[in-house]
Amino acid sequence: MTVASGALASALQALETTAAQAAGGVTRMPRAEDANRDGLDFAASLKRSIDRVDGMRQSAEIQSQAYERGDPGVSLNDVMIDLQKGSIALNMSVQVRNRLVSAYREVMNMQV
């Protein structure tokens, strides 16, 4: 495993861990050997992570709209916490993207 692929793997793991923790669950992160054996690939893992973050943001927005309508059972505390979770997950996704771009640039600038 090269330095760049290790950086990509750690960035993806950081994104998935953050998304899982923000969603309230802690999941075991698959190792590269498990992913290859199970037929998982980087693109599918990345898409799942992005979908989780997007789902959190959409859920927070729906809850915010429900609070604005005055629906019973929706408290301001829950709305604010969910909005912050979505914001933090999105910020983490942007940081992971920045790391991926940096790793890609590093790979492209390597001497062959």
PDB file of C-alpha atoms in Angstrom:
ATOM      1  CA  MET A   1       0.000   0.000   0.000  1.00  0.00           C
ATOM      2  CA  THR A   2       1.477   3.341  -1.027  1.00  0.00           C
ATOM      3  CA  VAL A   3       1.400   6.467   1.080  1.00  0.00           C
ATOM      4  CA  ALA A   4      -1.298   7.985  -1.123  1.00  0.00           C
ATOM      5  CA  SER A   5      -3.587   4.955  -0.992  1.00  0.00           C
ATOM      6  CA  GLY A   6      -3.086   4.824   2.768  1.00  0.00           C
ATOM      7  CA  ALA A   7      -4.109   8.482   2.970  1.00  0.00           C
ATOM      8  CA  LEU A   8      -7.193   7.774   0.863  1.00  0.00           C
ATOM      9  CA  ALA A   9      -8.153   4.822   3.044  1.00  0.00           C
ATOM     10  CA  SER A  10      -7.715   6.796   6.255  1.00  0.00           C
ATOM     11  CA  ALA A  11      -9.701   9.721   4.855  1.00  0.00           C
ATOM     12  CA  LEU A  12     -12.553   7.426   3.861  1.00  0.00           C
ATOM     13  CA  GLN A  13     -12.498   5.754   7.269  1.00  0.00           C
ATOM     14  CA  ALA A  14     -12.619   9.149   8.970  1.00  0.00           C
ATOM     15  CA  LEU A  15     -15.661  10.125   6.903  1.00  0.00           C
ATOM     16  CA  GLU A  16     -17.505   6.874   7.603  1.00  0.00           C
ATOM     17  CA  THR A  17     -16.675   6.980  11.316  1.00  0.00           C
ATOM     18  CA  THR A  18     -17.892  10.554  11.639  1.00  0.00           C
ATOM     19  CA  ALA A  19     -21.094   9.800   9.749  1.00  0.00           C
ATOM     20  CA  ALA A  20     -21.770   6.730  11.900  1.00  0.00           C
ATOM     21  CA  GLN A  21     -21.096   8.586  15.144  1.00  0.00           C
ATOM     22  CA  ALA A  22     -23.236  11.532  14.109  1.00  0.00           C
ATOM     23  CA  ALA A  23     -26.048   9.135  13.234  1.00  0.00           C
ATOM     24  CA  GLY A  24     -25.840   7.697  16.758  1.00  0.00           C
ATOM     25  CA  GLY A  25     -24.262   4.363  15.983  1.00  0.00           C
ATOM     26  CA  VAL A  26     -20.720   3.127  16.095  1.00  0.00           C
ATOM     27  CA  THR A  27     -19.824   0.625  13.421  1.00  0.00           C
ATOM     28  CA  ARG A  28     -16.666  -1.370  12.857  1.00  0.00           C
ATOM     29  CA  MET A  29     -14.754  -0.037   9.910  1.00  0.00           C
ATOM     30  CA  PRO A  30     -13.875  -2.669   7.320  1.00  0.00           C
ATOM     31  CA  ARG A  31     -10.210  -3.227   6.629  1.00  0.00           C
ATOM     32  CA  ALA A  32      -8.914  -3.076   3.073  1.00  0.00           C
ATOM     33  CA  GLU A  33      -8.533  -6.872   3.008  1.00  0.00           C
ATOM     34  CA  ASP A  34     -12.182  -7.319   4.075  1.00  0.00           C
ATOM     35  CA  ALA A  35     -13.361  -4.826   1.452  1.00  0.00           C
ATOM     36  CA  ASN A  36     -11.494  -6.589  -1.347  1.00  0.00           C
ATOM     37  CA  ARG A  37     -12.720 -10.010  -0.232  1.00  0.00           C
ATOM     38  CA  ASP A  38     -16.350  -8.841   0.055  1.00  0.00           C
ATOM     39  CA  GLY A  39     -16.257  -7.114  -3.316  1.00  0.00           C
ATOM     40  CA  LEU A  40     -16.597  -3.591  -1.916  1.00  0.00           C
ATOM     41  CA  ASP A  41     -14.859  -0.788  -3.702  1.00  0.00           C
ATOM     42  CA  PHE A  42     -13.759   2.719  -2.876  1.00  0.00           C
ATOM     43  CA  ALA A  43     -16.405   4.441  -4.996  1.00  0.00           C
ATOM     44  CA  ALA A  44     -19.265   2.518  -3.371  1.00  0.00           C
ATOM     45  CA  SER A  45     -17.959   3.239   0.125  1.00  0.00           C
ATOM     46  CA  LEU A  46     -17.551   6.909  -0.682  1.00  0.00           C
ATOM     47  CA  LYS A  47     -21.050   7.118  -2.147  1.00  0.00           C
ATOM     48  CA  ARG A  48     -22.553   5.453   0.944  1.00  0.00           C
ATOM     49  CA  SER A  49     -20.761   7.921   3.191  1.00  0.00           C
ATOM     50  CA  ILE A  50     -21.923  10.899   1.169  1.00  0.00           C
ATOM     51  CA  ASP A  51     -25.468   9.540   1.139  1.00  0.00           C
ATOM     52  CA  ARG A  52     -25.400   9.230   4.950  1.00  0.00           C
ATOM     53  CA  VAL A  53     -24.253  12.824   5.335  1.00  0.00           C
ATOM     54  CA  ASP A  54     -26.890  14.006   2.872  1.00  0.00           C
ATOM     55  CA  GLY A  55     -29.557  12.005   4.702  1.00  0.00           C
ATOM     56  CA  MET A  56     -28.582  13.630   7.986  1.00  0.00           C
ATOM     57  CA  ARG A  57     -28.832  17.091   6.442  1.00  0.00           C
ATOM     58  CA  GLN A  58     -32.227  16.331   4.885  1.00  0.00           C
ATOM     59  CA  SER A  59     -33.548  14.873   8.137  1.00  0.00           C
ATOM     60  CA  ALA A  60     -32.433  17.960  10.054  1.00  0.00           C
ATOM     61  CA  GLU A  61     -34.111  20.209   7.488  1.00  0.00           C
ATOM     62  CA  ILE A  62     -37.375  18.250   7.703  1.00  0.00           C
ATOM     63  CA  GLN A  63     -37.298  18.448  11.495  1.00  0.00           C
ATOM     64  CA  SER A  64     -36.572  22.179  11.313  1.00  0.00           C
ATOM     65  CA  GLN A  65     -39.567  22.715   9.024  1.00  0.00           C
ATOM     66  CA  ALA A  66     -41.755  20.662  11.369  1.00  0.00           C
ATOM     67  CA  TYR A  67     -40.699  22.876  14.287  1.00  0.00           C
ATOM     68  CA  GLU A  68     -41.458  26.008  12.247  1.00  0.00           C
ATOM     69  CA  ARG A  69     -44.957  24.662  11.519  1.00  0.00           C
ATOM     70  CA  GLY A  70     -45.452  24.108  15.229  1.00  0.00           C
ATOM     71  CA  ASP A  71     -45.828  20.332  15.067  1.00  0.00           C
ATOM     72  CA  PRO A  72     -46.157  18.806  18.549  1.00  0.00           C
ATOM     73  CA  GLY A  73     -43.305  16.604  19.735  1.00  0.00           C
ATOM     74  CA  VAL A  74     -40.586  18.568  17.933  1.00  0.00           C
ATOM     75  CA  SER A  75     -38.456  20.474  20.417  1.00  0.00           C
ATOM     76  CA  LEU A  76     -36.040  23.260  19.625  1.00  0.00           C
ATOM     77  CA  ASN A  77     -33.226  21.337  21.366  1.00  0.00           C
ATOM     78  CA  ASP A  78     -33.603  18.369  19.044  1.00  0.00           C
ATOM     79  CA  VAL A  79     -33.774  20.602  15.977  1.00  0.00           C
ATOM     80  CA  MET A  80     -30.623  22.503  16.919  1.00  0.00           C
ATOM     81  CA  ILE A  81     -28.692  19.335  17.748  1.00  0.00           C
ATOM     82  CA  ASP A  82     -29.678  17.680  14.466  1.00  0.00           C
ATOM     83  CA  LEU A  83     -28.754  20.811  12.498  1.00  0.00           C
ATOM     84  CA  GLN A  84     -25.339  20.885  14.193  1.00  0.00           C
ATOM     85  CA  LYS A  85     -24.776  17.182  13.516  1.00  0.00           C
ATOM     86  CA  GLY A  86     -25.559  17.740   9.851  1.00  0.00           C
ATOM     87  CA  SER A  87     -23.281  20.758   9.702  1.00  0.00           C
ATOM     88  CA  ILE A  88     -20.395  18.934  11.369  1.00  0.00           C
ATOM     89  CA  ALA A  89     -20.828  15.920   9.073  1.00  0.00           C
ATOM     90  CA  LEU A  90     -20.821  18.209   6.026  1.00  0.00           C
ATOM     91  CA  ASN A  91     -17.705  20.026   7.246  1.00  0.00           C
ATOM     92  CA  MET A  92     -15.995  16.682   7.823  1.00  0.00           C
ATOM     93  CA  SER A  93     -16.945  15.611   4.300  1.00  0.00           C
ATOM     94  CA  VAL A  94     -15.380  18.760   2.884  1.00  0.00           C
ATOM     95  CA  GLN A  95     -12.183  18.102   4.845  1.00  0.00           C
ATOM     96  CA  VAL A  96     -12.069  14.511   3.588  1.00  0.00           C
ATOM     97  CA  ARG A  97     -12.600  15.747   0.046  1.00  0.00           C
ATOM     98  CA  ASN A  98      -9.702  18.176   0.517  1.00  0.00           C
ATOM     99  CA  ARG A  99      -7.491  15.309   1.713  1.00  0.00           C
ATOM    100  CA  LEU A 100      -8.509  13.167  -1.243  1.00  0.00           C
ATOM    101  CA  VAL A 101      -7.687  15.947  -3.682  1.00  0.00           C
ATOM    102  CA  SER A 102      -4.357  16.493  -1.953  1.00  0.00           C
ATOM    103  CA  ALA A 103      -3.557  12.764  -2.111  1.00  0.00           C
ATOM    104  CA  TYR A 104      -4.544  12.676  -5.786  1.00  0.00           C
ATOM    105  CA  ARG A 105      -2.248  15.609  -6.539  1.00  0.00           C
ATOM    106  CA  GLU A 106       0.566  13.888  -4.664  1.00  0.00           C
ATOM    107  CA  VAL A 107       0.103  10.719  -6.696  1.00  0.00           C
ATOM    108  CA  MET A 108      -0.023  12.657  -9.951  1.00  0.00           C
ATOM    109  CA  ASN A 109       3.212  14.492  -9.088  1.00  0.00           C
ATOM    110  CA  MET A 110       5.157  11.318  -8.274  1.00  0.00           C
ATOM    111  CA  GLN A 111       8.131  10.527 -10.446  1.00  0.00           C
ATOM    112  CA  VAL A 112       7.805   7.236 -12.258  1.00  0.00           C
TER     113      VAL A 112
END
